[in-house]
Short mmCIF file of C-alpha atoms in Angstrom, two decimals:
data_model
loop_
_atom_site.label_atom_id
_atom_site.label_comp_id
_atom_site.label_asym_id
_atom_site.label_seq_id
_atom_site.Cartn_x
_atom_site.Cartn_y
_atom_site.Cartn_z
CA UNK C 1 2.18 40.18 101.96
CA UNK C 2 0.73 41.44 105.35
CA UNK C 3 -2.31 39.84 107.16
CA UNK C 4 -3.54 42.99 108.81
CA UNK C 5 -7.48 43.53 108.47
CA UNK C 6 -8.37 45.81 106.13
CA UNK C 7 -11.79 48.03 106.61
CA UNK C 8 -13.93 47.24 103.83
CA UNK C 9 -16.27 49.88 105.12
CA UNK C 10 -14.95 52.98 106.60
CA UNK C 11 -15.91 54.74 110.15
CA UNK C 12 -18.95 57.04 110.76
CA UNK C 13 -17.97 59.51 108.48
CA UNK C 14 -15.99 58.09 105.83
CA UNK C 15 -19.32 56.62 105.22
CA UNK C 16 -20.72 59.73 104.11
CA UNK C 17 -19.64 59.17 100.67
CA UNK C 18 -21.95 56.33 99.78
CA UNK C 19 -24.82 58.36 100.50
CA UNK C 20 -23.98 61.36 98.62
CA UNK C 21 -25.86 60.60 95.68
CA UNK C 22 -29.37 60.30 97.90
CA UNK C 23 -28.60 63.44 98.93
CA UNK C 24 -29.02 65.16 95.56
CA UNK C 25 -28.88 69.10 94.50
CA UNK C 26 -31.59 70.02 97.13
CA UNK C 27 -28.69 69.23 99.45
CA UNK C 28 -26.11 70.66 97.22
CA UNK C 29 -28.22 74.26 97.07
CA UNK C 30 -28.72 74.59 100.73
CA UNK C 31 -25.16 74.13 101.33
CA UNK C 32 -23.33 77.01 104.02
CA UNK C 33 -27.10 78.27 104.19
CA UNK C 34 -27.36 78.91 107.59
CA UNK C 35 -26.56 81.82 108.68
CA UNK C 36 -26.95 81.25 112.55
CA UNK C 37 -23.51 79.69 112.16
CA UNK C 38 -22.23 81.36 109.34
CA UNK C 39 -23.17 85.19 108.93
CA UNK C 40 -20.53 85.48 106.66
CA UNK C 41 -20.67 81.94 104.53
CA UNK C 42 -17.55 81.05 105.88
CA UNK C 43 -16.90 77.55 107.15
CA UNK C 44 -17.64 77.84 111.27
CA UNK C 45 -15.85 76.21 113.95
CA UNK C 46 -17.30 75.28 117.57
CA UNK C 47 -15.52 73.40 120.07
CA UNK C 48 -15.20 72.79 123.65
CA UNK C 49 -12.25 71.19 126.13
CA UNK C 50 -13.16 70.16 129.40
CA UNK C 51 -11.10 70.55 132.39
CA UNK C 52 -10.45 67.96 135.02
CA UNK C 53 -12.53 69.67 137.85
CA UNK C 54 -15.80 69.86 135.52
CA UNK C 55 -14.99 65.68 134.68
CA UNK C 56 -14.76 65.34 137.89
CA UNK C 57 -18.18 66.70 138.77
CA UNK C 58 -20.02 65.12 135.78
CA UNK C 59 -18.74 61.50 136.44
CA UNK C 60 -21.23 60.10 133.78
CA UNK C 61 -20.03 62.54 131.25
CA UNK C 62 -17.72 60.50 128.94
CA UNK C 63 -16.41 63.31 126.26
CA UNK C 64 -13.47 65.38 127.35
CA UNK C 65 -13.18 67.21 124.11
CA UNK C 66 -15.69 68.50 121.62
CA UNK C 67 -15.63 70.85 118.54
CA UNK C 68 -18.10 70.83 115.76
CA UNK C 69 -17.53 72.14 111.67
CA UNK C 70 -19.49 73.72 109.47
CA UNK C 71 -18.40 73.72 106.40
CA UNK C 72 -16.37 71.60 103.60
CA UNK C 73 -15.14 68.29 104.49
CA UNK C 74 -12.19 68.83 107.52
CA UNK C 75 -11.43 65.15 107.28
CA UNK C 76 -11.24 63.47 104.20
CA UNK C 77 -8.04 65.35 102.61
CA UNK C 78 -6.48 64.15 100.39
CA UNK C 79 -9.24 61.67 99.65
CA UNK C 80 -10.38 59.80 96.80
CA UNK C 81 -13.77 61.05 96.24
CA UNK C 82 -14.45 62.90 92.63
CA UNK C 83 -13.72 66.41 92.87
CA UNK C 84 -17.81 67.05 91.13
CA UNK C 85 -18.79 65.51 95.10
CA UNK C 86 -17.12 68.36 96.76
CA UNK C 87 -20.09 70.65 97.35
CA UNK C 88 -22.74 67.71 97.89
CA UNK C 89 -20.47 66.01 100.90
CA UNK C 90 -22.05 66.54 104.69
CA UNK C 91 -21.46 69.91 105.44
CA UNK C 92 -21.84 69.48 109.25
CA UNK C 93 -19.37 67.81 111.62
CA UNK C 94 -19.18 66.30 114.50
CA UNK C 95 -15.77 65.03 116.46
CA UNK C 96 -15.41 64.27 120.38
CA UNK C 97 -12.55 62.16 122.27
CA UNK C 98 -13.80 60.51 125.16
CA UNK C 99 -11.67 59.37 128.50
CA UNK C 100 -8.82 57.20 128.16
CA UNK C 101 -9.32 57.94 124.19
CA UNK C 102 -6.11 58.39 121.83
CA UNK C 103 -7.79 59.74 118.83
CA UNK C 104 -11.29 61.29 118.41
CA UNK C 105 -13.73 60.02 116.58
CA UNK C 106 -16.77 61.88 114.00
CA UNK C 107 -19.71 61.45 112.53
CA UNK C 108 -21.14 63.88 109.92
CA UNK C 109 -24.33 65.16 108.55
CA UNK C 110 -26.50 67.69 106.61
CA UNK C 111 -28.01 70.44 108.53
CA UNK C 112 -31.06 72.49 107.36
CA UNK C 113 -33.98 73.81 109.18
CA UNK C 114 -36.93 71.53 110.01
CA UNK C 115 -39.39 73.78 108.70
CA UNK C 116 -40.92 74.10 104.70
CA UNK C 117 -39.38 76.71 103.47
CA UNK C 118 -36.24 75.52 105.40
CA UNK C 119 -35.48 78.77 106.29
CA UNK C 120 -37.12 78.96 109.81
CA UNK C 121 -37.55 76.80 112.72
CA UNK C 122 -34.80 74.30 114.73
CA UNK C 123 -31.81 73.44 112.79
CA UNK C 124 -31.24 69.52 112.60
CA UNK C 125 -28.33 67.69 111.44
CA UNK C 126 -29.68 64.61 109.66
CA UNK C 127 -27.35 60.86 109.12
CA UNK C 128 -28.12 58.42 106.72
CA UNK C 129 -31.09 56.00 107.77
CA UNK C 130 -32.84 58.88 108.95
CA UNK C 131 -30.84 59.33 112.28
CA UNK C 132 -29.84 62.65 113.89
CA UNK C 133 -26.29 63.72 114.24
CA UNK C 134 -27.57 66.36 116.81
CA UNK C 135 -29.82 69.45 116.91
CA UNK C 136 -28.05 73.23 117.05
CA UNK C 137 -29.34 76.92 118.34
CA UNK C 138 -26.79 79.66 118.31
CA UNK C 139 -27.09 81.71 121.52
CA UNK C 140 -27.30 85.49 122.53
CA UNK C 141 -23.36 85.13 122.82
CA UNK C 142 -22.68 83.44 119.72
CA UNK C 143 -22.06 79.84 121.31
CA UNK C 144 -23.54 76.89 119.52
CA UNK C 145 -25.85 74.76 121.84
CA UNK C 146 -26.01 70.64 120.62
CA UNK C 147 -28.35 68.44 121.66
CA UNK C 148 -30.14 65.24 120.59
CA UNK C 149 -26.77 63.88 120.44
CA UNK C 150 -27.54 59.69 120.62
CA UNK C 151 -25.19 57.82 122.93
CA UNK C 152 -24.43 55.58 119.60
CA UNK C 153 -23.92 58.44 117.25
CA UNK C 154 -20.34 56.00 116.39
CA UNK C 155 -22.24 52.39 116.29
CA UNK C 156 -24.14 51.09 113.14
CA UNK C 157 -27.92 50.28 113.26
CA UNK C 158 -28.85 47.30 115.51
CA UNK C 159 -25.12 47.36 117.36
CA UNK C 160 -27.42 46.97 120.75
CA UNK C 161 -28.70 43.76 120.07
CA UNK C 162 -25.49 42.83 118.11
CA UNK C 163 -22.81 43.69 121.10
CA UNK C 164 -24.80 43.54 124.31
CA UNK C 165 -25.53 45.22 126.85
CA UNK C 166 -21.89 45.74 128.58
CA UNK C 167 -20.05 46.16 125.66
CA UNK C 168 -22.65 48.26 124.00
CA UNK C 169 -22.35 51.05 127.30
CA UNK C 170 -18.76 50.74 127.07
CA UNK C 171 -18.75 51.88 123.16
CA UNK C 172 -21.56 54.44 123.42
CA UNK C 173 -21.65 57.86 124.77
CA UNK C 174 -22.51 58.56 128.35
CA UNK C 175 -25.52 59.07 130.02
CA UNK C 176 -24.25 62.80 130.56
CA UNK C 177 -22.81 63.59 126.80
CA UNK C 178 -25.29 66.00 125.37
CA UNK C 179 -26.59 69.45 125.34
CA UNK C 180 -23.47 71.01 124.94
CA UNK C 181 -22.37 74.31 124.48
CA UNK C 182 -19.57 75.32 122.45
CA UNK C 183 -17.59 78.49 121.88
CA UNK C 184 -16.93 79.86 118.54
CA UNK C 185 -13.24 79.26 117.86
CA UNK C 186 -11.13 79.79 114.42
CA UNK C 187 -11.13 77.67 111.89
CA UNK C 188 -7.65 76.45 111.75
CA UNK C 189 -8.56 74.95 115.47
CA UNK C 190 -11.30 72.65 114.40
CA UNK C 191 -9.40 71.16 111.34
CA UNK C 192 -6.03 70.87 113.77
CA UNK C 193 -8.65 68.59 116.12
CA UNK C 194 -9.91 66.69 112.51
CA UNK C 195 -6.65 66.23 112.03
CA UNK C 196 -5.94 63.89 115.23
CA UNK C 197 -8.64 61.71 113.91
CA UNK C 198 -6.56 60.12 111.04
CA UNK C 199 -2.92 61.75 110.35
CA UNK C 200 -1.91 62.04 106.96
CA UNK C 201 1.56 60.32 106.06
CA UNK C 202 3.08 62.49 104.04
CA UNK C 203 5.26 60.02 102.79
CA UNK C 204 2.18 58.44 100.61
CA UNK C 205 2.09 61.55 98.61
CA UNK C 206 -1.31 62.74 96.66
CA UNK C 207 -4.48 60.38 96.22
CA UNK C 208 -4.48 58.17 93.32
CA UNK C 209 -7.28 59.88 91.56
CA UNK C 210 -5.09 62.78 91.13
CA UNK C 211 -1.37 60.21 90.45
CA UNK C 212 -3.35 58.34 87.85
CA UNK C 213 -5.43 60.23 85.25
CA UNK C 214 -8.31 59.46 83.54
CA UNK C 215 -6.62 58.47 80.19
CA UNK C 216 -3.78 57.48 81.48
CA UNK C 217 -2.69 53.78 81.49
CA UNK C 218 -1.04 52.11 83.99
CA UNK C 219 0.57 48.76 85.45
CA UNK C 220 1.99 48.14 89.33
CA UNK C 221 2.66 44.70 90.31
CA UNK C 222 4.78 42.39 92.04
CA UNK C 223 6.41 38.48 91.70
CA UNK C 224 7.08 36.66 94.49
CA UNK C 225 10.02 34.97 94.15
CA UNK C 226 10.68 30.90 95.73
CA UNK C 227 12.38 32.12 98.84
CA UNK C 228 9.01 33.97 99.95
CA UNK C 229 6.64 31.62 98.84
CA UNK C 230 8.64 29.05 100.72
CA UNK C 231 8.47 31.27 103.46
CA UNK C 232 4.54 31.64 102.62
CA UNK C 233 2.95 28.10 102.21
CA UNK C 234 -0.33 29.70 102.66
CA UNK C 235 -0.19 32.33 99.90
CA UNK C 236 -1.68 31.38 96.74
CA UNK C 237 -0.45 34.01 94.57
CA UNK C 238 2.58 33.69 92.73
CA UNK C 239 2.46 36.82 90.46
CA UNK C 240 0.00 39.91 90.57
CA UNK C 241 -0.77 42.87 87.95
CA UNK C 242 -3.04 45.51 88.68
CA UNK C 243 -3.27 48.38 85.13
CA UNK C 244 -5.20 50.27 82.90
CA UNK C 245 -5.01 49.82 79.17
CA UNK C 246 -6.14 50.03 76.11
CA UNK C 247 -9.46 48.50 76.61
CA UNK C 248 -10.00 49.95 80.18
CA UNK C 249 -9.07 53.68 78.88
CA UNK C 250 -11.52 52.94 76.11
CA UNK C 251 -14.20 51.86 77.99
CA UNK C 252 -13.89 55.38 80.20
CA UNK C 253 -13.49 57.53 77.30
CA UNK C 254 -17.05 56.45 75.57
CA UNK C 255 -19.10 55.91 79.11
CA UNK C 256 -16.70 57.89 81.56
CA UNK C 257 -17.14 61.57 83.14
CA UNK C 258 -12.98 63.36 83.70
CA UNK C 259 -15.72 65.36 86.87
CA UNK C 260 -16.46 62.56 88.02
CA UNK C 261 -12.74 60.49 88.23
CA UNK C 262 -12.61 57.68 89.59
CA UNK C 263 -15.76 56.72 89.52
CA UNK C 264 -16.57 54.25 87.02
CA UNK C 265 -13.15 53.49 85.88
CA UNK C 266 -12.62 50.16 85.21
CA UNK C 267 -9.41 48.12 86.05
CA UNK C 268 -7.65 44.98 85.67
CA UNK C 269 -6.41 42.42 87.81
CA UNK C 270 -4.49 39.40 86.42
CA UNK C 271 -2.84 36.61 88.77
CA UNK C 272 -1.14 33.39 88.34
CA UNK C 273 -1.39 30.87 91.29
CA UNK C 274 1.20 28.19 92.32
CA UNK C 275 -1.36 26.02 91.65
CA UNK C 276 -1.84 26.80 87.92
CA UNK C 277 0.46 27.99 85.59
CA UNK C 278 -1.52 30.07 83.31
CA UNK C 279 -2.58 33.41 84.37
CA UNK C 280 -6.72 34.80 84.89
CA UNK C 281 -7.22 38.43 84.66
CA UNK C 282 -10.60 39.97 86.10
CA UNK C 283 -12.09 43.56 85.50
CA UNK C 284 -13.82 45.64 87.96
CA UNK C 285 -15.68 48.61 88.16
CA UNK C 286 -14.20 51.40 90.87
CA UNK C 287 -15.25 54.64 92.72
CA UNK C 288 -13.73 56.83 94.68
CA UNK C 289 -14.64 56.11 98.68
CA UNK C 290 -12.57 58.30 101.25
CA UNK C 291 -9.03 57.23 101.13
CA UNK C 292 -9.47 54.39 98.81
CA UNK C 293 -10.77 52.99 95.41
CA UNK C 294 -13.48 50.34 95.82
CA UNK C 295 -13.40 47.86 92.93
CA UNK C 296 -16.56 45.80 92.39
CA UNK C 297 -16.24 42.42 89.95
CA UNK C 298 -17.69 43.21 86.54
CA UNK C 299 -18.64 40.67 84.18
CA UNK C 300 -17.92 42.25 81.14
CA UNK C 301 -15.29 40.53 80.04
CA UNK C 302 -16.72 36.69 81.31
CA UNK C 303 -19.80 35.07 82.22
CA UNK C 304 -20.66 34.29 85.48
CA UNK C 305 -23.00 31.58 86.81
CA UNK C 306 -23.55 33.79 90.61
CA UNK C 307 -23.65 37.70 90.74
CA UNK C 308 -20.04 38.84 91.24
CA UNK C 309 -20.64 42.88 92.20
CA UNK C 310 -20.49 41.68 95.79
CA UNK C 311 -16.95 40.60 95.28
CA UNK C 312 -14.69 43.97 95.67
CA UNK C 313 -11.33 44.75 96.10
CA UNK C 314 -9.87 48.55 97.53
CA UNK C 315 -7.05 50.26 96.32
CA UNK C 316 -5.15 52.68 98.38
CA UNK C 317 -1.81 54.59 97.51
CA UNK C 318 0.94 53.59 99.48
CA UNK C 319 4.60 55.16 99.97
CA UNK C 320 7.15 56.40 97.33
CA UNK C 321 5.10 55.80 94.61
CA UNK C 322 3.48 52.36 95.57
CA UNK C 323 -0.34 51.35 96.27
CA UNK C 324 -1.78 48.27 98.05
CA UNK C 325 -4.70 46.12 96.91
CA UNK C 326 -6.70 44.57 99.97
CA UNK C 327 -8.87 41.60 99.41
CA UNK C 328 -10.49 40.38 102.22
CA UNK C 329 -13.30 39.04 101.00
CA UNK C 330 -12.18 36.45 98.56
CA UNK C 331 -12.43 38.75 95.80
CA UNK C 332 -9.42 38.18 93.50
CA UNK C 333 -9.51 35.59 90.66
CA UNK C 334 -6.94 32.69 92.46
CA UNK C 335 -10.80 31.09 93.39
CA UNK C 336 -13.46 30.74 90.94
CA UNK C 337 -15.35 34.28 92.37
CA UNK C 338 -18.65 31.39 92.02
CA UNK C 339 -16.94 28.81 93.59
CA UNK C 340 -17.52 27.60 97.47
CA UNK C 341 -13.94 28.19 98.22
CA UNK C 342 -14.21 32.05 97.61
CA UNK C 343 -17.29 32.15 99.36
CA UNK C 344 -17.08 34.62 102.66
CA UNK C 345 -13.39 36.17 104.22
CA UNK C 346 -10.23 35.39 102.75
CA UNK C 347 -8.61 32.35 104.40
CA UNK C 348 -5.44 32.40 102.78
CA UNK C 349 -2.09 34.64 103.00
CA UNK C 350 -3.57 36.66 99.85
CA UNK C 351 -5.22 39.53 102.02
CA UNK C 352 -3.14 42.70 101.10
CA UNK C 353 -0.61 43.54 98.26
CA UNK C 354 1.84 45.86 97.96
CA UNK C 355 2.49 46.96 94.54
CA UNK C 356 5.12 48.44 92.65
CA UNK C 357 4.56 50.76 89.30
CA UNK C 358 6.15 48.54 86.44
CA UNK C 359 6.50 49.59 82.74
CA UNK C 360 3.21 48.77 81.46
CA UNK C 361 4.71 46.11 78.88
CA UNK C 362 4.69 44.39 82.29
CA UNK C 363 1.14 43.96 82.13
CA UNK C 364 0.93 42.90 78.60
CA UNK C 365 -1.97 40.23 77.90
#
C-alpha cells in the first residue's frame, strides 16, 4: 500500500480525451487541413529557446522555452485511449517551460479557420469550454506567429477566484508570454521536448489496453498477510481481486466495440475487509483516459439506494507485469458506496494497490 495522491483528473492535456466525443467527425475531417503549417500534410513542428540576454531584457516574460505541434498526439504514447480516437484527438499543441521550471507543461486544442467555409480567415486553436489555446499566422519566412495565448492557459475555469490573487500570478503566465514567434524545426525536436513533459518508464512495458484483450479474461490481486496489516492498522483491506470473466467478457462481446477497447469494458473488484469475513465484489464500467483506465460503479449486478457512477476507481499498468488500482475517492466496496463513511476522499490506508497477475482460479466467485 502507498498513500501517494493519485490524479483523478489528468493535466491540461490529458484532459483532451474526455472531450473527444463533442468534438465529432467535423473535427475528425478537418484534421492536418491546414496547409499554412503543413504544405505537405505532415505533422509540423515550431519551437523557440530563449537565451539568457533576451530573459534578461523581457523581465516579465516567464517562458524560456516554447515549441508548438501540429499533428497526432506527441504526448500521450503509449496511452490508454481506443485506437478508433486516434484521428479525432487535438491535433494542435502547445508546450512551454517557464523559469525555475523542471518539466514543461501543455495544453492542446483543435485548430481550424474562423471563417464558414473554414478554409479562409485567422486560424484559432479552440479548448474545451470554449477557451482559446492561442491564435497562429505563418509568416513570409515560414515562422509561426502565436498569440492570444491566456496567462492561465494551465489553470481550470474559476482558478482566480479559487487561488487568489498571489498564488494565481505565481501559476499563470507572465504579463510578457505571448505573441511569439517560432521557427520551423523537425519533427523529432518537438516530440524530444513532449517527451520532458512526462518520461515513459520503460520498465512498465505496453498500455493495458493492448496487455489485456478484449476477450481475454483476467485476475491480478494481492493478500496482505498479518505482519503488514499489523504494520497497517489503518488499512481496511485484507484481500483484493481485480479480473475479467465469464460474465464481464460476455457482457463486452454482445454490447462491446474490439475499435473501441477499453471503453466500455466492464470489470470486477472483490475485497474482504478485516472487519468482515466474507468477501463483496463490485462491477464497473471503464474507458480508456490517457495513461489510465477510469472505472465508474455500475449497478448491474446490485441495487443501489444513491447513484454510484460518481464512485470510480483508475487502473494503470505498473512494472514487470503488474498494475495499480487507485481509489481515492472512497470508491471500493470495504464501505457501503451509499453509506456516510464512503462519502468524499479516502480516509483510510486503502488509497493505491499494487497488483500482481494471479491464475484466474484466483478470482473464482
Amino acid at each position: 500500500m502507498a498513500s501517494r495522491e493519485w490524479k483523478t483528473f489528468a493535466s491540461a492535456g490529458f484532459g483532451a480525451a474526455l472531450i473527444v466525443g463533442l468534438m465529432g467527425s467535423a473535427f475528425a475531417d478537418n484534421m492536418l487541413k491546414l496547409t499554412e503549417l503543413s504544405p505537405n500534410g505532415a505533422d509540423a513542428c515550431f519551437g523557440r529557446v530563449y537565451d539568457a540576454a533576451h530573459l534578461k531584457a523581457h523581465p516579465k516574460q516567464k517562458v524560456t522555452r516554447i515549441f508548438f505541434y501540429y499533428g497526432h498526439d506527441p504526448v500521450s504514447r503509449p496511452n490508454e485511449e481506443p485506437n478508433a480516437n486516434s484521428d479525432t484527438s487535438y491535433n494542435g499543441f502547445l508546450t512551454t517551460t517557464v523559469r525555475g521550471a523542471k518539466a514543461p507543461e501543455w495544453a492542446g486544442g483543435w485548430c481550424n479557420h474562423e471563417s464558414e467555409d473554414g478554409k479562409s480567415g485567422p486560424i484559432r486553436c479552440g479548448m474545451d469550454c470554449d477557451r482559446t489555446l492561442a491564435s497562429l499566422k505563418v509568416d513570409g519566412k515560414g515562422r509561426l506567429i502565436l498569440s492570444d495565448l491566456s496567462s492561465d492557459i494551465y489553470l481550470d475555469a474559476g482558478s482566480e477566484e479559487e487561488l487568489g490573487a498571489a498564488e494565481y500570478d505565481r501559476q499563470a503566465l507572465g504579463k510578457e508570454d505571448d505573441n511569439f514567434r517560432l521557427d520551423p524545426m523537425p519533427e523529432a525536436t518537438c516530440k524530444a521536448e513532449f517527451a520532458r513533459i512526462d518520461p515513459i518508464d520503460p520498465a512498465l512495458g505496453p498500455p493495458l489496453r493492448e496487455r489485456l484483450k478484449p476477450d481475454q479474461a483476467f485476475c491480478y490481486g494481492r493478500d496482505y498477510d498479518a505482519a503488514h496489516m499489523s504494520s497497517h492498522p489503518d488499512q481496511l483491506t485484507q484481500s483484493i481481486r481485480v479480473f475479467r470473466g465469464p460474465v464481464e467478457l460476455a457482457s463486452f462481446a454482445s454490447a462491446g466495440d474490439d475499435a473501441n477497447w477499453p471503453d466500455g469494458a466492464d470489470i470486477a473488484v472483490s475485497v474482504t475487509t478485516r472487519q468482515k469475513g466474507a468477501k463483496v465484489t463490485q462491477t464497473y464500467s471503464c474507458q480508456g483516459e490517457a495513461d489510465q483506465w477510469r472505472c465508474a460503479a455500475s449497478s448491474k449486478t446490485s441495487n443501489y439506494s444513491c447513484d454510484i457512477a460518481q464512485k470510480e476507481i483508475f487502473l494503470k499498468r505498473g512494472a514487470n507485469g503488474a498494475i495499480t488500482l487507485a481509489n481515492p475517492n472512497s470508491s471500493l466496496a470495504i464501505a457501503d458506496l451509499c453509506s456516510k463513511a464512503a462519502d468524499g476522499k479516502t480516509t483510510s490506508d486503502d488509497k493505491v494497490y499494487r497488483l500482481e497477475p494471479m491464475p484466474q482460479s484466483a478470482c473464482a466467485p
